[in-house]
mmCIF file of C-alpha atoms and ligand atoms in Angstrom:
data_model
loop_
_atom_site.group_PDB
_atom_site.id
_atom_site.type_symbol
_atom_site.label_atom_id
_atom_site.label_comp_id
_atom_site.label_asym_id
_atom_site.label_seq_id
_atom_site.Cartn_x
_atom_site.Cartn_y
_atom_site.Cartn_z
ATOM 1 C CA MET A 11 -31.878 -13.527 -0.407
ATOM 2 C CA SER A 12 -31.770 -10.989 2.457
ATOM 3 C CA PRO A 13 -31.083 -7.334 1.508
ATOM 4 C CA PRO A 14 -27.430 -6.678 0.640
ATOM 5 C CA ALA A 15 -25.059 -5.698 3.434
ATOM 6 C CA GLN A 16 -24.009 -2.087 3.271
ATOM 7 C CA THR A 17 -21.864 0.498 4.993
ATOM 8 C CA PRO A 18 -23.590 3.207 7.079
ATOM 9 C CA ASP A 19 -23.424 5.334 3.903
ATOM 10 C CA GLY A 20 -25.281 2.754 1.826
ATOM 11 C CA ASP A 21 -22.252 1.504 -0.122
ATOM 12 C CA PRO A 22 -21.042 -2.064 -0.558
ATOM 13 C CA TRP A 23 -18.133 -3.174 1.659
ATOM 14 C CA LEU A 24 -14.869 -2.931 -0.282
ATOM 15 C CA LEU A 25 -12.681 -5.895 0.671
ATOM 16 C CA THR A 26 -9.987 -4.754 -1.706
ATOM 17 C CA PRO A 27 -6.486 -3.294 -1.433
ATOM 18 C CA GLY A 28 -7.825 0.210 -2.000
ATOM 19 C CA PRO A 29 -9.641 2.330 -2.661
ATOM 20 C CA LEU A 30 -11.366 0.815 0.325
ATOM 21 C CA SER A 31 -14.230 1.445 2.715
ATOM 22 C CA THR A 32 -13.798 4.719 4.580
ATOM 23 C CA SER A 33 -15.678 6.153 7.544
ATOM 24 C CA SER A 34 -18.640 8.491 7.074
ATOM 25 C CA ALA A 35 -16.651 11.276 8.744
ATOM 26 C CA VAL A 36 -13.789 10.869 6.254
ATOM 27 C CA LYS A 37 -16.221 11.243 3.363
ATOM 28 C CA ARG A 38 -18.055 14.138 5.023
ATOM 29 C CA ALA A 39 -14.759 15.982 5.582
ATOM 30 C CA MET A 40 -14.610 16.513 1.816
ATOM 31 C CA LEU A 41 -17.788 18.624 1.717
ATOM 32 C CA HIS A 42 -15.862 21.878 1.802
ATOM 33 C CA ASP A 43 -14.104 24.242 -0.561
ATOM 34 C CA LEU A 44 -10.785 25.637 0.553
ATOM 35 C CA GLY A 45 -8.549 28.087 -1.274
ATOM 36 C CA SER A 46 -5.211 26.471 -2.018
ATOM 37 C CA ARG A 47 -3.307 29.696 -1.155
ATOM 38 C CA ASP A 48 -5.328 30.240 2.008
ATOM 39 C CA GLN A 49 -3.722 30.085 5.465
ATOM 40 C CA GLU A 50 -6.215 27.422 6.541
ATOM 41 C CA PHE A 51 -5.107 25.149 3.719
ATOM 42 C CA ILE A 52 -1.436 25.882 4.322
ATOM 43 C CA GLY A 53 -1.997 24.871 7.961
ATOM 44 C CA LEU A 54 -3.796 21.694 6.836
ATOM 45 C CA THR A 55 -0.884 20.702 4.599
ATOM 46 C CA ARG A 56 1.593 21.316 7.441
ATOM 47 C CA ARG A 57 -0.486 19.261 9.877
ATOM 48 C CA ILE A 58 -0.740 16.327 7.451
ATOM 49 C CA ARG A 59 2.979 16.404 6.613
ATOM 50 C CA ASP A 60 3.852 16.434 10.320
ATOM 51 C CA GLY A 61 1.337 13.694 11.121
ATOM 52 C CA LEU A 62 2.653 11.364 8.409
ATOM 53 C CA LEU A 63 6.225 11.998 9.488
ATOM 54 C CA GLN A 64 5.339 11.162 13.061
ATOM 55 C CA ILE A 65 3.700 7.853 12.053
ATOM 56 C CA ALA A 66 7.007 6.893 10.409
ATOM 57 C CA ASN A 67 8.984 7.940 13.501
ATOM 58 C CA GLY A 68 10.566 10.717 11.430
ATOM 59 C CA GLY A 69 12.129 13.835 12.903
ATOM 60 C CA GLU A 70 14.330 16.752 11.917
ATOM 61 C CA ALA A 71 16.404 14.639 9.535
ATOM 62 C CA GLN A 72 13.432 13.674 7.327
ATOM 63 C CA ALA A 73 10.748 15.487 5.364
ATOM 64 C CA CYS A 74 7.316 14.374 4.176
ATOM 65 C CA ILE A 75 6.554 15.444 0.630
ATOM 66 C CA PRO A 76 2.984 14.952 -0.577
ATOM 67 C CA VAL A 77 2.389 14.279 -4.269
ATOM 68 C CA GLN A 78 -0.845 14.667 -6.249
ATOM 69 C CA GLY A 79 -2.030 11.350 -7.693
ATOM 70 C CA SER A 80 -2.132 7.654 -6.904
ATOM 71 C CA GLY A 81 0.531 5.620 -5.124
ATOM 72 C CA THR A 82 2.479 4.893 -8.301
ATOM 73 C CA PHE A 83 3.034 8.653 -8.708
ATOM 74 C CA ALA A 84 4.872 8.714 -5.370
ATOM 75 C CA VAL A 85 6.953 5.623 -6.224
ATOM 76 C CA GLU A 86 7.894 7.110 -9.586
ATOM 77 C CA ALA A 87 8.686 10.469 -7.965
ATOM 78 C CA MET A 88 10.852 8.743 -5.337
ATOM 79 C CA LEU A 89 12.830 6.783 -7.933
ATOM 80 C CA GLY A 90 13.149 9.671 -10.387
ATOM 81 C CA THR A 91 14.288 12.105 -7.713
ATOM 82 C CA LEU A 92 16.533 10.007 -5.502
ATOM 83 C CA LEU A 93 18.249 7.791 -8.074
ATOM 84 C CA PRO A 94 21.058 9.755 -9.640
ATOM 85 C CA ARG A 95 20.902 9.636 -13.447
ATOM 86 C CA SER A 96 24.055 7.545 -13.488
ATOM 87 C CA GLY A 97 22.920 5.450 -10.507
ATOM 88 C CA ARG A 98 22.191 1.732 -10.403
ATOM 89 C CA LEU A 99 19.364 0.129 -8.450
ATOM 90 C CA LEU A 100 19.030 -3.350 -6.983
ATOM 91 C CA ASN A 101 15.303 -4.046 -7.329
ATOM 92 C CA LEU A 102 13.935 -6.772 -5.045
ATOM 93 C CA VAL A 103 11.007 -8.459 -6.754
ATOM 94 C CA ASN A 104 8.422 -10.927 -5.509
ATOM 95 C CA GLY A 105 5.313 -9.554 -7.156
ATOM 96 C CA ALA A 106 3.741 -7.126 -9.600
ATOM 97 C CA TYR A 107 4.615 -3.957 -7.663
ATOM 98 C CA GLY A 108 8.290 -4.908 -7.616
ATOM 99 C CA ARG A 109 8.083 -5.553 -11.355
ATOM 100 C CA ARG A 110 6.437 -2.147 -11.813
ATOM 101 C CA VAL A 111 9.532 -0.524 -10.299
ATOM 102 C CA SER A 112 11.638 -2.125 -13.045
ATOM 103 C CA ARG A 113 9.219 -0.720 -15.650
ATOM 104 C CA ILE A 114 9.515 2.725 -14.093
ATOM 105 C CA CYS A 115 13.319 2.514 -14.143
ATOM 106 C CA ASP A 116 13.165 1.478 -17.801
ATOM 107 C CA ARG A 117 11.080 4.554 -18.617
ATOM 108 C CA LEU A 118 13.339 6.814 -16.567
ATOM 109 C CA GLY A 119 16.444 5.392 -18.175
ATOM 110 C CA ARG A 120 17.872 4.333 -14.804
ATOM 111 C CA GLN A 121 20.014 1.221 -14.666
ATOM 112 C CA PHE A 122 18.789 -1.564 -12.447
ATOM 113 C CA GLN A 123 19.312 -5.190 -11.610
ATOM 114 C CA GLU A 124 16.453 -7.391 -10.457
ATOM 115 C CA LEU A 125 16.787 -9.823 -7.580
ATOM 116 C CA SER A 126 13.692 -11.970 -8.124
ATOM 117 C CA VAL A 127 12.339 -14.565 -5.737
ATOM 118 C CA PRO A 128 9.174 -16.701 -6.129
ATOM 119 C CA GLU A 129 5.949 -14.834 -5.369
ATOM 120 C CA ASP A 130 5.247 -16.979 -2.304
ATOM 121 C CA GLN A 131 8.684 -16.346 -0.752
ATOM 122 C CA PRO A 132 9.807 -13.278 1.211
ATOM 123 C CA VAL A 133 12.989 -11.602 -0.012
ATOM 124 C CA ASP A 134 16.009 -13.112 1.745
ATOM 125 C CA PRO A 135 18.281 -10.427 3.305
ATOM 126 C CA GLN A 136 21.330 -12.694 2.870
ATOM 127 C CA GLN A 137 20.723 -12.798 -0.878
ATOM 128 C CA VAL A 138 20.505 -8.993 -0.876
ATOM 129 C CA GLU A 139 23.821 -8.800 0.919
ATOM 130 C CA ARG A 140 25.475 -11.134 -1.602
ATOM 131 C CA ALA A 141 24.115 -9.103 -4.545
ATOM 132 C CA LEU A 142 25.409 -5.860 -3.031
ATOM 133 C CA ARG A 143 28.839 -7.356 -2.334
ATOM 134 C CA ALA A 144 29.002 -8.621 -5.916
ATOM 135 C CA ASP A 145 28.278 -5.240 -7.542
ATOM 136 C CA THR A 146 29.597 -2.102 -5.880
ATOM 137 C CA GLN A 147 27.877 0.092 -8.490
ATOM 138 C CA LEU A 148 24.505 -0.683 -6.904
ATOM 139 C CA GLY A 149 24.000 2.503 -4.882
ATOM 140 C CA HIS A 150 20.306 1.982 -4.050
ATOM 141 C CA VAL A 151 18.010 -0.925 -3.231
ATOM 142 C CA HIS A 152 14.211 -0.940 -3.650
ATOM 143 C CA VAL A 153 11.851 -3.193 -1.720
ATOM 144 C CA VAL A 154 8.063 -3.509 -1.542
ATOM 145 C CA TYR A 155 7.273 -3.892 2.163
ATOM 146 C CA CYS A 156 3.945 -5.699 1.792
ATOM 147 C CA GLU A 157 3.721 -7.066 -1.765
ATOM 148 C CA THR A 158 -0.012 -6.647 -2.313
ATOM 149 C CA THR A 159 0.136 -9.005 -5.303
ATOM 150 C CA SER A 160 0.076 -11.937 -2.876
ATOM 151 C CA GLY A 161 -0.138 -10.213 0.530
ATOM 152 C CA ILE A 162 3.376 -11.300 1.478
ATOM 153 C CA LEU A 163 5.418 -9.434 4.079
ATOM 154 C CA ASN A 164 9.050 -8.709 3.237
ATOM 155 C CA PRO A 165 11.470 -8.386 6.190
ATOM 156 C CA LEU A 166 11.984 -4.623 6.018
ATOM 157 C CA ALA A 167 14.128 -4.134 9.134
ATOM 158 C CA GLU A 168 16.484 -7.001 8.219
ATOM 159 C CA ILE A 169 16.847 -5.765 4.631
ATOM 160 C CA ALA A 170 17.481 -2.210 5.876
ATOM 161 C CA ALA A 171 20.209 -3.540 8.199
ATOM 162 C CA VAL A 172 21.950 -5.357 5.338
ATOM 163 C CA VAL A 173 21.688 -2.307 3.064
ATOM 164 C CA ALA A 174 23.105 -0.072 5.819
ATOM 165 C CA GLY A 175 25.882 -2.582 6.472
ATOM 166 C CA GLN A 176 26.888 -2.358 2.822
ATOM 167 C CA GLY A 177 26.747 1.460 2.873
ATOM 168 C CA ARG A 178 23.875 1.697 0.354
ATOM 169 C CA ALA A 179 20.471 3.404 0.487
ATOM 170 C CA LEU A 180 17.081 1.696 0.696
ATOM 171 C CA LEU A 181 13.933 2.966 -1.040
ATOM 172 C CA VAL A 182 10.700 1.421 0.233
ATOM 173 C CA ASP A 183 7.271 1.046 -1.325
ATOM 174 C CA ALA A 184 5.176 0.909 1.853
ATOM 175 C CA MET A 185 1.920 1.500 -0.024
ATOM 176 C CA SER A 186 -0.207 -1.218 1.552
ATOM 177 C CA ALA A 187 1.606 -1.138 4.913
ATOM 178 C CA PHE A 188 1.860 2.486 5.998
ATOM 179 C CA GLY A 189 -0.497 3.291 8.873
ATOM 180 C CA ALA A 190 -0.680 -0.294 10.175
ATOM 181 C CA LEU A 191 2.604 -2.209 9.827
ATOM 182 C CA PRO A 192 5.541 -0.545 11.611
ATOM 183 C CA VAL A 193 7.525 1.891 9.466
ATOM 184 C CA ASP A 194 10.582 3.522 11.038
ATOM 185 C CA VAL A 195 12.407 5.905 8.731
ATOM 186 C CA THR A 196 15.192 6.319 11.281
ATOM 187 C CA LEU A 197 16.345 2.729 10.677
ATOM 188 C CA PRO A 198 19.874 2.912 9.285
ATOM 189 C CA GLY A 199 19.790 2.250 5.561
ATOM 190 C CA ILE A 200 16.329 3.673 4.847
ATOM 191 C CA GLN A 201 16.552 6.725 2.603
ATOM 192 C CA ALA A 202 12.901 7.079 1.601
ATOM 193 C CA VAL A 203 9.472 5.493 1.923
ATOM 194 C CA ALA A 204 6.523 6.000 -0.436
ATOM 195 C CA ALA A 205 2.855 5.406 0.397
ATOM 196 C CA SER A 206 -0.632 6.735 -0.284
ATOM 197 C CA ALA A 207 -3.699 7.990 1.570
ATOM 198 C CA ASN A 208 -6.168 5.345 0.506
ATOM 199 C CA LYS A 209 -4.882 2.132 2.053
ATOM 200 C CA CYS A 210 -4.145 1.556 5.750
ATOM 201 C CA LEU A 211 -4.500 5.263 6.475
ATOM 202 C CA GLU A 212 -8.160 4.879 5.413
ATOM 203 C CA GLY A 213 -8.271 8.134 3.456
ATOM 204 C CA VAL A 214 -9.527 8.561 -0.102
ATOM 205 C CA PRO A 215 -7.511 8.191 -3.319
ATOM 206 C CA GLY A 216 -5.860 11.195 -4.946
ATOM 207 C CA VAL A 217 -2.864 11.965 -2.773
ATOM 208 C CA ALA A 218 0.331 10.014 -2.128
ATOM 209 C CA PHE A 219 3.539 10.955 -0.340
ATOM 210 C CA CYS A 220 7.162 10.201 0.191
ATOM 211 C CA ILE A 221 9.097 10.520 3.441
ATOM 212 C CA ALA A 222 12.770 11.013 2.685
ATOM 213 C CA LYS A 223 16.020 11.985 4.352
ATOM 214 C CA LYS A 224 16.591 15.716 3.933
ATOM 215 C CA ASN A 225 20.262 15.270 3.071
ATOM 216 C CA ALA A 226 19.319 12.905 0.222
ATOM 217 C CA LEU A 227 16.640 15.316 -1.011
ATOM 218 C CA GLY A 228 19.110 18.182 -0.855
ATOM 219 C CA ALA A 229 21.573 16.236 -2.975
ATOM 220 C CA ALA A 230 18.881 15.284 -5.499
ATOM 221 C CA ALA A 231 18.400 18.672 -7.199
ATOM 222 C CA GLY A 232 18.243 18.199 -10.963
ATOM 223 C CA ASN A 233 17.974 14.381 -10.867
ATOM 224 C CA SER A 234 14.333 14.192 -11.858
ATOM 225 C CA HIS A 235 13.262 13.660 -15.450
ATOM 226 C CA SER A 236 9.887 15.196 -14.594
ATOM 227 C CA LEU A 237 8.720 18.607 -13.480
ATOM 228 C CA SER A 238 5.567 17.501 -11.689
ATOM 229 C CA LEU A 239 7.176 14.433 -10.059
ATOM 230 C CA ASP A 240 10.290 16.217 -8.828
ATOM 231 C CA LEU A 241 10.276 15.645 -5.071
ATOM 232 C CA HIS A 242 13.181 17.994 -4.558
ATOM 233 C CA ASP A 243 11.279 20.901 -6.134
ATOM 234 C CA GLN A 244 8.027 19.959 -4.411
ATOM 235 C CA TRP A 245 9.841 19.890 -1.068
ATOM 236 C CA GLN A 246 11.556 23.218 -1.663
ATOM 237 C CA ALA A 247 8.280 24.918 -2.597
ATOM 238 C CA LEU A 248 6.511 23.529 0.473
ATOM 239 C CA GLU A 249 9.367 24.605 2.720
ATOM 240 C CA ASN A 250 9.538 28.103 1.203
ATOM 241 C CA ASN A 251 5.935 29.210 1.546
ATOM 242 C CA GLY A 252 3.943 26.145 2.618
ATOM 243 C CA GLN A 253 2.202 26.021 -0.761
ATOM 244 C CA TRP A 254 1.940 23.291 -3.349
ATOM 245 C CA ARG A 255 3.507 24.049 -6.726
ATOM 246 C CA PHE A 256 0.466 22.886 -8.698
ATOM 247 C CA THR A 257 -3.238 22.480 -7.868
ATOM 248 C CA PRO A 258 -3.452 20.374 -4.693
ATOM 249 C CA PRO A 259 -6.152 17.700 -4.184
ATOM 250 C CA VAL A 260 -7.811 19.844 -1.508
ATOM 251 C CA GLN A 261 -10.738 17.541 -0.724
ATOM 252 C CA CYS A 262 -8.480 14.449 -0.541
ATOM 253 C CA LEU A 263 -6.340 16.298 1.975
ATOM 254 C CA LEU A 264 -9.366 17.264 4.057
ATOM 255 C CA ALA A 265 -10.298 13.577 4.091
ATOM 256 C CA LEU A 266 -6.755 12.540 4.991
ATOM 257 C CA ASP A 267 -6.667 15.019 7.856
ATOM 258 C CA GLN A 268 -9.835 13.420 9.279
ATOM 259 C CA ALA A 269 -8.437 9.925 8.616
ATOM 260 C CA LEU A 270 -5.263 10.771 10.546
ATOM 261 C CA GLN A 271 -7.343 11.975 13.498
ATOM 262 C CA GLU A 272 -9.252 8.687 13.409
ATOM 263 C CA LEU A 273 -5.999 6.715 13.303
ATOM 264 C CA ALA A 274 -4.753 8.571 16.391
ATOM 265 C CA ARG A 275 -8.081 7.974 18.162
ATOM 266 C CA GLU A 276 -7.876 4.256 17.382
ATOM 267 C CA GLY A 277 -4.483 4.128 19.128
ATOM 268 C CA GLY A 278 -2.119 4.593 16.168
ATOM 269 C CA PRO A 279 -0.722 2.025 13.733
ATOM 270 C CA ALA A 280 -0.232 -0.691 16.400
ATOM 271 C CA ALA A 281 -3.937 -0.646 17.293
ATOM 272 C CA ARG A 282 -4.938 -0.552 13.638
ATOM 273 C CA LEU A 283 -2.697 -3.511 12.955
ATOM 274 C CA ARG A 284 -4.466 -5.430 15.728
ATOM 275 C CA ARG A 285 -7.863 -4.775 14.100
ATOM 276 C CA TYR A 286 -6.566 -5.842 10.683
ATOM 277 C CA ALA A 287 -4.919 -8.937 12.188
ATOM 278 C CA ARG A 288 -8.259 -9.894 13.738
ATOM 279 C CA ASN A 289 -10.033 -9.323 10.399
ATOM 280 C CA CYS A 290 -7.426 -11.497 8.719
ATOM 281 C CA ALA A 291 -7.646 -14.293 11.312
ATOM 282 C CA VAL A 292 -11.459 -14.435 11.085
ATOM 283 C CA LEU A 293 -11.254 -14.454 7.280
ATOM 284 C CA VAL A 294 -8.594 -17.161 6.996
ATOM 285 C CA GLU A 295 -10.225 -19.356 9.626
ATOM 286 C CA GLY A 296 -13.682 -19.042 8.048
ATOM 287 C CA MET A 297 -12.523 -19.548 4.464
ATOM 288 C CA SER A 298 -10.339 -22.512 5.482
ATOM 289 C CA ALA A 299 -13.344 -24.118 7.225
ATOM 290 C CA LEU A 300 -15.164 -23.902 3.877
ATOM 291 C CA GLY A 301 -12.227 -25.612 2.186
ATOM 292 C CA PHE A 302 -10.499 -22.612 0.581
ATOM 293 C CA THR A 303 -6.685 -22.686 0.689
ATOM 294 C CA PRO A 304 -4.632 -19.550 1.346
ATOM 295 C CA TYR A 305 -1.791 -19.198 -1.159
ATOM 296 C CA LEU A 306 0.830 -18.114 1.393
ATOM 297 C CA GLN A 307 2.260 -19.865 4.430
ATOM 298 C CA ALA A 308 0.831 -18.221 7.564
ATOM 299 C CA THR A 309 4.316 -17.028 8.586
ATOM 300 C CA ALA A 310 4.718 -15.015 5.368
ATOM 301 C CA GLN A 311 1.209 -13.524 5.376
ATOM 302 C CA ALA A 312 0.746 -9.833 6.236
ATOM 303 C CA PRO A 313 -2.711 -9.071 7.700
ATOM 304 C CA ILE A 314 -3.476 -6.784 4.758
ATOM 305 C CA ILE A 315 -4.853 -8.892 1.925
ATOM 306 C CA VAL A 316 -5.218 -12.669 1.589
ATOM 307 C CA THR A 317 -4.775 -14.605 -1.657
ATOM 308 C CA PHE A 318 -6.820 -17.800 -2.001
ATOM 309 C CA LEU A 319 -6.279 -20.552 -4.551
ATOM 310 C CA MET A 320 -9.117 -20.949 -7.038
ATOM 311 C CA PRO A 321 -11.039 -24.108 -6.063
ATOM 312 C CA ALA A 322 -10.838 -27.056 -8.455
ATOM 313 C CA ASP A 323 -14.570 -27.896 -8.251
ATOM 314 C CA PRO A 324 -15.870 -27.431 -11.833
ATOM 315 C CA ALA A 325 -19.050 -25.845 -10.443
ATOM 316 C CA PHE A 326 -16.949 -22.970 -9.048
ATOM 317 C CA ASN A 327 -16.760 -20.022 -11.396
ATOM 318 C CA PHE A 328 -15.006 -16.854 -10.223
ATOM 319 C CA GLU A 329 -17.165 -14.432 -12.226
ATOM 320 C CA SER A 330 -20.359 -15.874 -10.723
ATOM 321 C CA PHE A 331 -18.775 -16.025 -7.260
ATOM 322 C CA TYR A 332 -17.729 -12.377 -7.539
ATOM 323 C CA THR A 333 -21.147 -11.285 -8.817
ATOM 324 C CA GLY A 334 -22.954 -13.272 -6.120
ATOM 325 C CA LEU A 335 -20.873 -11.597 -3.394
ATOM 326 C CA ASN A 336 -21.361 -8.216 -5.027
ATOM 327 C CA ARG A 337 -25.127 -8.661 -4.985
ATOM 328 C CA ARG A 338 -24.821 -9.333 -1.258
ATOM 329 C CA GLY A 339 -22.849 -6.132 -0.665
ATOM 330 C CA TYR A 340 -19.242 -7.398 -0.663
ATOM 331 C CA VAL A 341 -16.643 -6.453 -3.269
ATOM 332 C CA ILE A 342 -13.622 -8.759 -3.500
ATOM 333 C CA TYR A 343 -10.646 -8.669 -5.857
ATOM 334 C CA PRO A 344 -9.263 -10.872 -8.627
ATOM 335 C CA GLY A 345 -5.813 -12.451 -8.278
ATOM 336 C CA LYS A 346 -2.674 -10.868 -9.683
ATOM 337 C CA LEU A 347 -0.152 -13.700 -9.486
ATOM 338 C CA THR A 348 1.776 -14.997 -12.441
ATOM 339 C CA GLY A 349 1.140 -18.683 -12.972
ATOM 340 C CA ARG A 350 -1.499 -19.398 -10.280
ATOM 341 C CA ASP A 351 -5.236 -18.964 -10.547
ATOM 342 C CA THR A 352 -6.252 -17.062 -7.419
ATOM 343 C CA PHE A 353 -8.484 -14.351 -5.958
ATOM 344 C CA ARG A 354 -7.915 -11.918 -3.125
ATOM 345 C CA ILE A 355 -9.849 -10.570 -0.151
ATOM 346 C CA GLY A 356 -8.647 -7.473 1.677
ATOM 347 C CA CYS A 357 -8.577 -7.093 5.470
ATOM 348 C CA ILE A 358 -7.983 -3.336 5.516
ATOM 349 C CA GLY A 359 -10.207 -0.266 5.542
ATOM 350 C CA HIS A 360 -12.936 0.897 7.889
ATOM 351 C CA ILE A 361 -14.098 -2.656 8.572
ATOM 352 C CA ASP A 362 -14.055 -5.003 11.529
ATOM 353 C CA GLU A 363 -14.589 -8.687 12.169
ATOM 354 C CA THR A 364 -18.400 -8.376 11.982
ATOM 355 C CA VAL A 365 -17.975 -7.367 8.336
ATOM 356 C CA MET A 366 -15.720 -10.390 7.834
ATOM 357 C CA ARG A 367 -18.323 -12.680 9.391
ATOM 358 C CA GLY A 368 -20.974 -11.175 7.119
ATOM 359 C CA LEU A 369 -18.731 -11.868 4.142
ATOM 360 C CA LEU A 370 -18.250 -15.502 5.222
ATOM 361 C CA GLN A 371 -22.019 -15.968 5.444
ATOM 362 C CA ALA A 372 -22.338 -14.462 1.944
ATOM 363 C CA VAL A 373 -19.601 -16.825 0.655
ATOM 364 C CA ARG A 374 -21.546 -19.810 2.047
ATOM 365 C CA GLU A 375 -24.730 -18.628 0.353
ATOM 366 C CA VAL A 376 -23.051 -18.032 -3.008
ATOM 367 C CA LEU A 377 -21.343 -21.437 -2.948
ATOM 368 C CA GLY A 378 -24.784 -22.979 -2.348
ATOM 369 C CA GLU A 379 -26.216 -20.962 -5.225
ATOM 370 C CA LEU A 380 -23.418 -22.169 -7.533
ATOM 371 C CA GLY A 381 -23.984 -25.792 -6.492
ATOM 372 C CA VAL A 382 -20.449 -26.078 -5.112
ATOM 373 C CA SER A 383 -20.197 -28.680 -2.360
ATOM 374 C CA VAL A 384 -18.596 -27.657 0.898
ATOM 375 C CA PRO A 385 -15.885 -28.267 1.996
ATOM 376 C CA LEU A 386 -14.428 -27.505 -1.383
ATOM 377 C CA ILE A 387 -11.883 -29.440 -3.360
ATOM 378 C CA THR A 388 -8.909 -27.209 -4.191
HETATM 379 C C1 PLP B 13 2.542 -2.253 -2.821
HETATM 380 C C2 PLP B 13 1.883 -1.351 -3.810
HETATM 381 N N1 PLP B 13 2.642 -0.509 -4.516
HETATM 382 C C3 PLP B 13 2.117 0.327 -5.415
HETATM 383 C C4 PLP B 13 0.759 0.344 -5.653
HETATM 384 C C5 PLP B 13 0.216 1.269 -6.683
HETATM 385 O O1 PLP B 13 -0.659 2.192 -6.133
HETATM 386 P P1 PLP B 13 -1.706 2.935 -7.072
HETATM 387 O O2 PLP B 13 -2.580 1.886 -7.689
HETATM 388 O O3 PLP B 13 -2.417 3.804 -6.071
HETATM 389 O O4 PLP B 13 -0.950 3.717 -8.073
HETATM 390 C C6 PLP B 13 -0.074 -0.521 -4.943
HETATM 391 C C7 PLP B 13 -1.518 -0.556 -5.199
HETATM 392 O O5 PLP B 13 -2.253 -1.401 -4.732
HETATM 393 C C8 PLP B 13 0.508 -1.389 -4.001
HETATM 394 O O6 PLP B 13 -0.247 -2.229 -3.291
#
């Protein structure tokens, strides 16, 4: 076996939905201490908030509120702050992250109704419209833009249009989309979008954020069940003196600042999407040539993460496949679907098609090692 592939920093390639492979410069940016009350840090926070807002086409009517923690912290903060305590949410579900929103609402004591569709089907805007017409108490709708469970793309703009048409407000989990897939917070209907630093933005984990309409934030005082996850209070504090209420993840923010500069240098989200789409095309083509079957129809697939069906060949064993790829410097991800045996390979992060081709070579080698005949039987 040739020596394992590695990043310029000597790490394995992370072909996962995040944390994912980051550039050397992003990691190096963290090698500093910065006082959290210092003007330099206040300026850094401002720059990041403005940069994120700009990526989402936001302006004077919206604010970006960073939150310490992983992506779920931002989703929970968004729901807890923007759903009135007596409110009712229509939760659109076609995967685990949609289901997580229902669990959050349960914990928060917010009423919700699920509109569930099969995990291999995008949410249908017409169904959303019918549900909203049927229940006028549903003030908000929540959708996961790219459902990372399968890698499916939900039709955000069409759903936003239906929600706006019915005079309701849309909350969006754009976790695995923000920074690559188009996000436009000025679309009528969209009230807020949550995402995190460590996916398509190619930063490191530890900071997430929500971009929300200022009028909605202003009306949300006192909604939140939580002190630390109160976006209204976090926003007010940041607006008042530019400072975070509680200890900020300084090094994560230094990394995110560098990551945002790299995104701009690449040509912004559209250019990043092109790189990811190329990664995805090379991956799907190569895996299909070996006999692997993608779970989703090509038309529903976002170029973020691809789910493959587990091959039926009895010689194929996922644990050994995973370990074999790991030993060759590639980290993939188990499946997360209910009812189908699958695994996933990410197309995002500081990787390009040469990494994907290296992975495909490693897949061929591991299949040989396992005694699996190619093309596979699925
Ligand atoms: C769509 C989506 N929502 C929410 C999350 C949760 O993010 P975290 O694991 O950072 O809390 C993820 C994580 O992969 C995700 O892909």
